[in-house]
Coordinates of C-alpha atoms in Angstrom, one line a residue:
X1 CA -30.5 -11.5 -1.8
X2 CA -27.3 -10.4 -4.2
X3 CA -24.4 -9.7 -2.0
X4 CA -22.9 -6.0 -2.8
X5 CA -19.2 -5.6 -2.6
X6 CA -17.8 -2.3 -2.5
X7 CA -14.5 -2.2 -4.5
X8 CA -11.8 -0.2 -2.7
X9 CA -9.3 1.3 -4.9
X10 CA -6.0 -1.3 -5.0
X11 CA -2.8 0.1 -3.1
X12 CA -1.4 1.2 -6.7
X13 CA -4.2 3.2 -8.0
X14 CA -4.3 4.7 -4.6
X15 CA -0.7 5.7 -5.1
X16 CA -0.7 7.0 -8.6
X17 CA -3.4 9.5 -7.2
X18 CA -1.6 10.9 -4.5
X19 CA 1.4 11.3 -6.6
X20 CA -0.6 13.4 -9.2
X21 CA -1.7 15.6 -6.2
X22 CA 2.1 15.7 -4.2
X23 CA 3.6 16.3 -7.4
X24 CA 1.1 19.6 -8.0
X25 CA 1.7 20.7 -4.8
X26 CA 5.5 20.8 -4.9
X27 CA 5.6 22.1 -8.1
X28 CA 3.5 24.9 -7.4
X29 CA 4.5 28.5 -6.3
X30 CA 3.0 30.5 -3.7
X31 CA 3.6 33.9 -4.9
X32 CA 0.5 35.4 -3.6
X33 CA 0.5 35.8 0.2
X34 CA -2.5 34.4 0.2
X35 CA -1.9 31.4 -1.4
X36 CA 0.2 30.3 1.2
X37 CA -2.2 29.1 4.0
X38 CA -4.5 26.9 1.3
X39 CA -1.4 25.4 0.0
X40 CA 0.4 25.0 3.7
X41 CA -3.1 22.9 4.5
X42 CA -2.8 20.4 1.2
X43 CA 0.4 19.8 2.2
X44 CA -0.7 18.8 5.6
X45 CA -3.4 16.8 4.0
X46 CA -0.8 14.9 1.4
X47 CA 1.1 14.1 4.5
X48 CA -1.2 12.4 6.5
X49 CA -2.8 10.5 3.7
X50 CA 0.3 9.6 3.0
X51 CA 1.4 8.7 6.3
X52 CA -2.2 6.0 6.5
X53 CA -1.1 4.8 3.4
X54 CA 2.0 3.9 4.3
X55 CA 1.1 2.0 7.5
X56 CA -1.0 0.1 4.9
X57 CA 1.9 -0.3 2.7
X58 CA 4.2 -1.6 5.1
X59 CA 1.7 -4.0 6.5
X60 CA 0.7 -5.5 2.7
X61 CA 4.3 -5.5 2.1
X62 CA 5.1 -7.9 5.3
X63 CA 1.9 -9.9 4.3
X64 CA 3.3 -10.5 1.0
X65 CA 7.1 -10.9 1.9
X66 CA 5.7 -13.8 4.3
X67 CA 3.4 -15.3 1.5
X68 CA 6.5 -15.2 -0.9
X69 CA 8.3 -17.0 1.7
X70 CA 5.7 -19.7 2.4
X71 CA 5.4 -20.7 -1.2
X72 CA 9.2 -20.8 -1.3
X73 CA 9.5 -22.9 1.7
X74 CA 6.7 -25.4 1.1
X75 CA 7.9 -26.1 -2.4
X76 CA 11.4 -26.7 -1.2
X77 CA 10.2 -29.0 1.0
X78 CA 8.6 -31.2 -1.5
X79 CA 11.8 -31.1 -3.5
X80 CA 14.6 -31.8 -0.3
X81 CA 15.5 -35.4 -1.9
X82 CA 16.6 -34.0 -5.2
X83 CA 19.3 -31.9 -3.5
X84 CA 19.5 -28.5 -1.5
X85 CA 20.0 -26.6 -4.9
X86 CA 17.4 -28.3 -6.9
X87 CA 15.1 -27.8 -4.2
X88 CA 16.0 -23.6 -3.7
X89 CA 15.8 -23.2 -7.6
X90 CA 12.4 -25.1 -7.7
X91 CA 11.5 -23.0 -4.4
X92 CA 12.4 -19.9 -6.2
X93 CA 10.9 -20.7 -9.6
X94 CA 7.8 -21.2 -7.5
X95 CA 7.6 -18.4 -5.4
X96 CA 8.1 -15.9 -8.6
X97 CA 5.0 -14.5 -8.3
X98 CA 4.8 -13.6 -5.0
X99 CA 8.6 -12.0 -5.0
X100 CA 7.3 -9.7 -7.7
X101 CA 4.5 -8.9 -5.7
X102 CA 6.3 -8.0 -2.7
X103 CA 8.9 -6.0 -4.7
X104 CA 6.2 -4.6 -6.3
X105 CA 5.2 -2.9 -2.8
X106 CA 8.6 -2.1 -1.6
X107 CA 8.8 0.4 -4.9
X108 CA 5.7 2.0 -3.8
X109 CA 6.3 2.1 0.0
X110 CA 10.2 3.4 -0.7
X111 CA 8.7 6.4 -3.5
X112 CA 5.7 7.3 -0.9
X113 CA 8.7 7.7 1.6
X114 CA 10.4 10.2 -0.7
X115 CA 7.4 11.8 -1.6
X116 CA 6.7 12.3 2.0
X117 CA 10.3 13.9 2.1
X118 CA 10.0 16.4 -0.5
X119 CA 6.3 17.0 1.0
X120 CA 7.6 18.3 4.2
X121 CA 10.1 20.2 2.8
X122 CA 7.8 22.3 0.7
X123 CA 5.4 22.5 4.1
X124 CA 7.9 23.3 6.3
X125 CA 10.0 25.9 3.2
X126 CA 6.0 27.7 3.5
X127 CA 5.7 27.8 6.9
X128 CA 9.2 29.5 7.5
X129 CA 8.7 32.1 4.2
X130 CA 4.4 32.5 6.0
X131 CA 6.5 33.6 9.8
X132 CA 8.8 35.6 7.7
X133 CA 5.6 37.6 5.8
X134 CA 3.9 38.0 9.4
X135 CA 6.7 39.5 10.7
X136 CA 7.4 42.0 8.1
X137 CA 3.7 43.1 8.5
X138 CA 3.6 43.1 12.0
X139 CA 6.7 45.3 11.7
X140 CA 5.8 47.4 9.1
X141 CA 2.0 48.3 10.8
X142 CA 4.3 49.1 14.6
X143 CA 6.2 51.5 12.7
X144 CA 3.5 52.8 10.3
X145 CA 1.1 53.6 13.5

């Protein structure tokens, strides 16, 4: 019987699609009234799927920080009797792949964390301007009755 593998979209491509949608939602202005409630719960949405994504993130990030550091270690190791410097540069040379990895994540998880910013600024800029609308209507219909 074949084996079925589902493929999960990779950490990056996950990433370049929430961008897309934080970067839409930011931009855009709620000038109708009743905009303001769709957009307030997008917002919400970005930030938690932002939020899972960055537990992920971090934890891939760690994973690969200590891989980079295994591979950097072990080939030290086999290189001690050529000299302490020999041995980092060969350890270093080595491990180039998996430093470029883990920077790789640290870009990612430090421009989700900004995105996250400018995400709950906007949320929390259309929850203040939504109180402010409610309580001009609830003004206006106690004076109007």
């Amino acid at each position: 019987m074949p084996e079925t593998t589902t493929t999960e979209p990779t950490t990056q491509a996950e990433w370049e699609l929430l961008t897309k949608r934080a970067e839409a939602v930011v931009e855009q202005e709620a000038g109708d009234p009743g905009m303001f409630q769709p957009l307030m719960h997008e917002c919400h949405v970005l930030l938690l799927d932002i939020g899972l994504l960055l537990a992920r993130l971090n934890d891939e990030r760690y994973a690969a920080e200590r891989e980079w550091t295994r591979v950097r270690n072990v080939t030290m190791v086999r290189y001690i009797e050529h000299g302490a410097t020999f041995a980092r540069a060969q350890g270093d040379v080595a491990a180039l792949d998996e430093r470029k990895k883990a920077d790789d994540l640290k870009v990612i998880f430090h421009h989700a964390e900004d995105t996250q910013k400018a995400l709950q600024a906007k949320h929390y800029s259309l929850m203040n301007v939504n109180r402010g609308l409610q309580s001009a209507m609830y003004e206006g219909g106690r004076r109007n009755a």
